[in-house]
PDB file of C-alpha atoms in Angstrom:
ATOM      1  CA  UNK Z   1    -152.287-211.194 -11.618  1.00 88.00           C
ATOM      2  CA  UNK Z   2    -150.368-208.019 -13.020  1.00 89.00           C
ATOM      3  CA  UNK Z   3    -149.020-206.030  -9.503  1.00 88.00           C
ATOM      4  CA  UNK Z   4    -147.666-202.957 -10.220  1.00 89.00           C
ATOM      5  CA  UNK Z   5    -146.195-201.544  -6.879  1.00 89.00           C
ATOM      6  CA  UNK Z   6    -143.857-198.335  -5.568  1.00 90.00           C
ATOM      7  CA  UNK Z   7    -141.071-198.742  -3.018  1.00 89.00           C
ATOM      8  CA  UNK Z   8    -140.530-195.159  -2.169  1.00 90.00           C
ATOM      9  CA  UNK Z   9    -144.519-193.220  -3.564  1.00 90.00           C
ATOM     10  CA  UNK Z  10    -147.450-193.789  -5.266  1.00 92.00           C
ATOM     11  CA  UNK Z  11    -148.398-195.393  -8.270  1.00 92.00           C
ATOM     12  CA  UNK Z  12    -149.893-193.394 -10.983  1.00 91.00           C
ATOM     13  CA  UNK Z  13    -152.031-194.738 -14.055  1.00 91.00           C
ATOM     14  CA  UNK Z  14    -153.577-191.970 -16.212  1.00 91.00           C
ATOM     15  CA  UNK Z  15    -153.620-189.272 -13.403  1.00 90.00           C
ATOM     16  CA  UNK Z  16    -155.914-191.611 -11.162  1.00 91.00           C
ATOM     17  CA  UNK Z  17    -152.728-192.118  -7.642  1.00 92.00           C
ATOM     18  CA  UNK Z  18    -152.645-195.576  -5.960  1.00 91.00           C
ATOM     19  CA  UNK Z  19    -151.482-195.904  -2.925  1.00 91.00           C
ATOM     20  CA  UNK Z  20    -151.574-199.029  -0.730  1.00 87.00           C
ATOM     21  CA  UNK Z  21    -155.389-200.105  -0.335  1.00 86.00           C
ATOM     22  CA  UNK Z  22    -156.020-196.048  -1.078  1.00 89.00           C
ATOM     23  CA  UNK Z  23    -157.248-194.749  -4.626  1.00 89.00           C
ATOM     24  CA  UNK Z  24    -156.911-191.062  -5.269  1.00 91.00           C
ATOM     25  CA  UNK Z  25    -157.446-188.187  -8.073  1.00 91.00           C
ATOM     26  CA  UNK Z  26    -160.291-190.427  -9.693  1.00 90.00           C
ATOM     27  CA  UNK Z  27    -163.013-187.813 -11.569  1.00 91.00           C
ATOM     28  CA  UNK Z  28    -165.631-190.434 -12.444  1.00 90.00           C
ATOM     29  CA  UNK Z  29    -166.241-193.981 -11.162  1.00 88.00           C
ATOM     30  CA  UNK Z  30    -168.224-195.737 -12.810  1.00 91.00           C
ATOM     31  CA  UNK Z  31    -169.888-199.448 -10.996  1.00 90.00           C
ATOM     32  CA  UNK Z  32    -172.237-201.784 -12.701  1.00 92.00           C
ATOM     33  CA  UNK Z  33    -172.693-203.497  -9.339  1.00 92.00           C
ATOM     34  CA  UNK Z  34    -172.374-202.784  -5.834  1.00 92.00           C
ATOM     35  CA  UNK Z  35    -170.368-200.662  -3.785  1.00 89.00           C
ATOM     36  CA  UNK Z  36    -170.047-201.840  -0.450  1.00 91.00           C
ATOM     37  CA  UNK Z  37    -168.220-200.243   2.581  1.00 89.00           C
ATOM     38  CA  UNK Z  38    -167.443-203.347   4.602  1.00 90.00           C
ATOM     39  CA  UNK Z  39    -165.345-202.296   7.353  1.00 90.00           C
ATOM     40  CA  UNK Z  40    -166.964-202.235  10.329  1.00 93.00           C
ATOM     41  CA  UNK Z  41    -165.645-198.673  11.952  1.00 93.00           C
ATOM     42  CA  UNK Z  42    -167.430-195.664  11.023  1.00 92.00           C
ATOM     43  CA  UNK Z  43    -167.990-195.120   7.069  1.00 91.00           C
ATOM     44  CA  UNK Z  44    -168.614-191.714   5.413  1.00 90.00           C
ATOM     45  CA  UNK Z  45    -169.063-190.433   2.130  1.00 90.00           C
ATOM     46  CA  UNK Z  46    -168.450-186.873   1.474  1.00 90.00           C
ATOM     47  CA  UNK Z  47    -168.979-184.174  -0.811  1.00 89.00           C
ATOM     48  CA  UNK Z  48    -167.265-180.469  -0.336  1.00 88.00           C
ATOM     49  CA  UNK Z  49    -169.351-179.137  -2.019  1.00 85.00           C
ATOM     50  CA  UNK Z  50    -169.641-175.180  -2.712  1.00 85.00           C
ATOM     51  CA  UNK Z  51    -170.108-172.001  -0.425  1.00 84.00           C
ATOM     52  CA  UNK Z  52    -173.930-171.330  -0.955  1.00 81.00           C
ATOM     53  CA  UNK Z  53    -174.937-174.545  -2.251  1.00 74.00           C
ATOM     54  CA  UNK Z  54    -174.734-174.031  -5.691  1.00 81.00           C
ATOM     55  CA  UNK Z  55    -173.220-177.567  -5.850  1.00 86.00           C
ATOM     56  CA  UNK Z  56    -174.925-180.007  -4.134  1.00 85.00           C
ATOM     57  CA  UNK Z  57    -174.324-183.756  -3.597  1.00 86.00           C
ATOM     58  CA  UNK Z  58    -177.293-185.714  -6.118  1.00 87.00           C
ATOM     59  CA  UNK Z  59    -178.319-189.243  -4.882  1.00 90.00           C
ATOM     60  CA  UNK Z  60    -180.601-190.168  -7.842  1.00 90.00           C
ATOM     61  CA  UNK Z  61    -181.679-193.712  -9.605  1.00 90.00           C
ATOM     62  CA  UNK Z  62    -182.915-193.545 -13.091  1.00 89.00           C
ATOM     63  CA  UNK Z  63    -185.530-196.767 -12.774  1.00 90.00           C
ATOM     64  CA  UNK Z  64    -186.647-196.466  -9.173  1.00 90.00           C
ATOM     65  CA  UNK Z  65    -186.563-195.306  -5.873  1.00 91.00           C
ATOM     66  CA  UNK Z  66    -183.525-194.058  -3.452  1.00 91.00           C
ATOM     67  CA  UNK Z  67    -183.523-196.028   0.048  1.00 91.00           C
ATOM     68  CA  UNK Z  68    -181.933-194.685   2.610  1.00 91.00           C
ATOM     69  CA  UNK Z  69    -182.132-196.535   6.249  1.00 90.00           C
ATOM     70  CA  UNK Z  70    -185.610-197.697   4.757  1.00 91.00           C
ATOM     71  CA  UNK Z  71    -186.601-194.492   4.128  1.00 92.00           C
ATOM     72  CA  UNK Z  72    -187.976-194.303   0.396  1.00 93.00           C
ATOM     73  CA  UNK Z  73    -187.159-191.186  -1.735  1.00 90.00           C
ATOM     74  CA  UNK Z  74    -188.823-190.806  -5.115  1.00 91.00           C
ATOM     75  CA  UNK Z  75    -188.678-187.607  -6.800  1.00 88.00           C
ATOM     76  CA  UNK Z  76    -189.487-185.091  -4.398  1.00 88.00           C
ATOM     77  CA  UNK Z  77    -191.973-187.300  -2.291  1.00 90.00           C
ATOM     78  CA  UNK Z  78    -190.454-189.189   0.900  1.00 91.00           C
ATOM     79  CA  UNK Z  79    -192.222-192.164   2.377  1.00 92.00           C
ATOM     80  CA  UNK Z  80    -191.897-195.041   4.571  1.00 92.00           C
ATOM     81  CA  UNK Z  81    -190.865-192.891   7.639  1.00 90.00           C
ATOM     82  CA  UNK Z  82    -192.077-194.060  10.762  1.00 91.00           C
ATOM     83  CA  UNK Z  83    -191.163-190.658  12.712  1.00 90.00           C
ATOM     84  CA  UNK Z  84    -190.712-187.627  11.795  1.00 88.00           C
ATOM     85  CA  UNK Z  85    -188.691-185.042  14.253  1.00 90.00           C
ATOM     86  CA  UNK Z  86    -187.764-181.873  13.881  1.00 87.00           C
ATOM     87  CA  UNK Z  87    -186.242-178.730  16.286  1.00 91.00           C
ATOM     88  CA  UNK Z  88    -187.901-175.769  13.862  1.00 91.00           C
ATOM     89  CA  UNK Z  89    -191.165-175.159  11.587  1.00 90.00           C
ATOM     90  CA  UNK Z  90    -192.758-177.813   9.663  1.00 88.00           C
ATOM     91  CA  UNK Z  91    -193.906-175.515   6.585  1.00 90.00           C
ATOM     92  CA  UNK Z  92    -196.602-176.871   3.869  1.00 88.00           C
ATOM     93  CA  UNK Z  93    -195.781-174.021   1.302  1.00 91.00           C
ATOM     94  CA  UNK Z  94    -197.895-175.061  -1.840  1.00 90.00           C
ATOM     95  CA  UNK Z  95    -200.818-172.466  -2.832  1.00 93.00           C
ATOM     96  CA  UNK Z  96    -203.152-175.503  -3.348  1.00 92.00           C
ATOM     97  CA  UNK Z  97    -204.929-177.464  -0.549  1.00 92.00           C
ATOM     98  CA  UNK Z  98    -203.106-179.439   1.982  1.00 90.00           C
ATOM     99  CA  UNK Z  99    -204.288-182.144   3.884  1.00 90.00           C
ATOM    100  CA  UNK Z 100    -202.665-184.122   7.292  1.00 89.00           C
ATOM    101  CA  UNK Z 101    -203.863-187.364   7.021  1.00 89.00           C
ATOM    102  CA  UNK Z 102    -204.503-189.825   9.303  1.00 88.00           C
ATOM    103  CA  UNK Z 103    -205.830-193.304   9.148  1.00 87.00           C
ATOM    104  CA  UNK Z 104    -206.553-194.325  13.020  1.00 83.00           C
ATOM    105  CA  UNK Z 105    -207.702-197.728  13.988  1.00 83.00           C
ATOM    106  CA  UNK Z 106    -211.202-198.696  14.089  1.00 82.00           C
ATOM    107  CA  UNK Z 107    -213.335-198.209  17.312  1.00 79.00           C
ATOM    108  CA  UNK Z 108    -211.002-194.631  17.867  1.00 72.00           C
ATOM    109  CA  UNK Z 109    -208.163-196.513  19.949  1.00 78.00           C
ATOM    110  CA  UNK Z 110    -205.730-194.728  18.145  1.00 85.00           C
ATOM    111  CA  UNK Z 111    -206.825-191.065  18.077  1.00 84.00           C
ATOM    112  CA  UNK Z 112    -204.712-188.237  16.471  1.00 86.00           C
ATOM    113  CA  UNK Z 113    -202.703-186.417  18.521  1.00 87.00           C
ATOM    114  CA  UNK Z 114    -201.538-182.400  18.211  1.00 89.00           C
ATOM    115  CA  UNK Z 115    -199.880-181.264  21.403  1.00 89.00           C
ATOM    116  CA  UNK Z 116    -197.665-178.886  22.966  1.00 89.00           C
ATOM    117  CA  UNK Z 117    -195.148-179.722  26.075  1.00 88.00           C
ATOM    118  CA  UNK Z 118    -194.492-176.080  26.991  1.00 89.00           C
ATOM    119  CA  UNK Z 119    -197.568-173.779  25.859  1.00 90.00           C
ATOM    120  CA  UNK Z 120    -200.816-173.925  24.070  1.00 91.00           C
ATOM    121  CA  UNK Z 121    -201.657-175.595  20.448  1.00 91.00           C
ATOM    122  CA  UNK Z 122    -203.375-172.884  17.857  1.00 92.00           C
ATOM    123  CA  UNK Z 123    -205.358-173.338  15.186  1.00 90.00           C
ATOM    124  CA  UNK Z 124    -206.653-170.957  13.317  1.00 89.00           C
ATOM    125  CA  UNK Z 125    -206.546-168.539  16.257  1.00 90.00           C
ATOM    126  CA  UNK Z 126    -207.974-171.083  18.206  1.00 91.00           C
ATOM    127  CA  UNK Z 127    -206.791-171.065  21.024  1.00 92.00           C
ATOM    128  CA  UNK Z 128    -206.012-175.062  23.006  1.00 90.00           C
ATOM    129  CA  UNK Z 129    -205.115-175.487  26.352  1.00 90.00           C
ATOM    130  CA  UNK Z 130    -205.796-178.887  27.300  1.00 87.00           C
ATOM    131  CA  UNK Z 131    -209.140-179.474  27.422  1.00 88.00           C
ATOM    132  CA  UNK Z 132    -210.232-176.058  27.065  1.00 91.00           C
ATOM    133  CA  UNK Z 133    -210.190-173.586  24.713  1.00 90.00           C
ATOM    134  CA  UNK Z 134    -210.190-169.516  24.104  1.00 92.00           C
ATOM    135  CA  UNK Z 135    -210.158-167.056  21.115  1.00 91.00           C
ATOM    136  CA  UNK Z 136    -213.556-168.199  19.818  1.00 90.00           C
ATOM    137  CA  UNK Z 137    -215.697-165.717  18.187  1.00 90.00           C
ATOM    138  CA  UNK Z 138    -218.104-168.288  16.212  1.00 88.00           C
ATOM    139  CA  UNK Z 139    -219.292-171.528  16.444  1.00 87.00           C
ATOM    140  CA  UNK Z 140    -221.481-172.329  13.797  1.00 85.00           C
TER     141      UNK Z 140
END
């Protein structure tokens, strides 16, 4: 082995600073394997980034998929989740048709369910409260 080492400071090959176990002031790095963060405290990996997000952090893969915790990314379609929260709007914004899909379980055990802990559930004006319902003006 070739150990280059620094009593007193860093070590310093072509701008890119070792220090100890610590790399620093590296532009690109480049793996053709793995990279693995093995030590079992709490890991992060993060990106500054710019003030209005005109540089954001890309996670892409040129012959597949991106899987994070299971969760499958391709493109702009994310799959694989098993639930879905959120504190705000859910918005479907395309112009074209939109569907919410469920698949249920034969004999309707496994019904789908749209509910509302603190207040009623609309739909198209239509107004649900349990099991009854208000703001109907046809039924055709």
């Amino acid at each position: 082995d070739l150990t280059l080492s620094s009593t007193n400071g860093c070590v310093v090959v072509e701008d890119v600073r070792f220090n100890g176990g610590a790399l620093s002031s590296v532009t690109t790095l480049d793996a053709s394997g793995d990279v693995s963060l093995v030590d079992t405290a709490a890991q992060a990996i993060t990106h500054t980034g710019a003030i209005g997000g005109t540089a954001d952090l890309i996670v892409t893969s040129t012959n597949g998929c991106v899987l994070v915790e299971a969760v499958r990314f391709n493109g702009a379609a994310v799959s694989e989740v098993t639930t879905f929260d959120a504190s705000s709007t859910l918005s479907m914004t395309s112009t074209g048709a939109q569907a919410i899909t469920h698949a249920g379980a034969t004999g309707g055990s496994s019904d789908l369910a749209v509910s509302s802990t603190n207040g009623c559930v609309v739909v198209e004006a239509v107004r649900f409260d349990g099991a009854a319902m208000s703001e109907i003006t046809t039924i055709q």
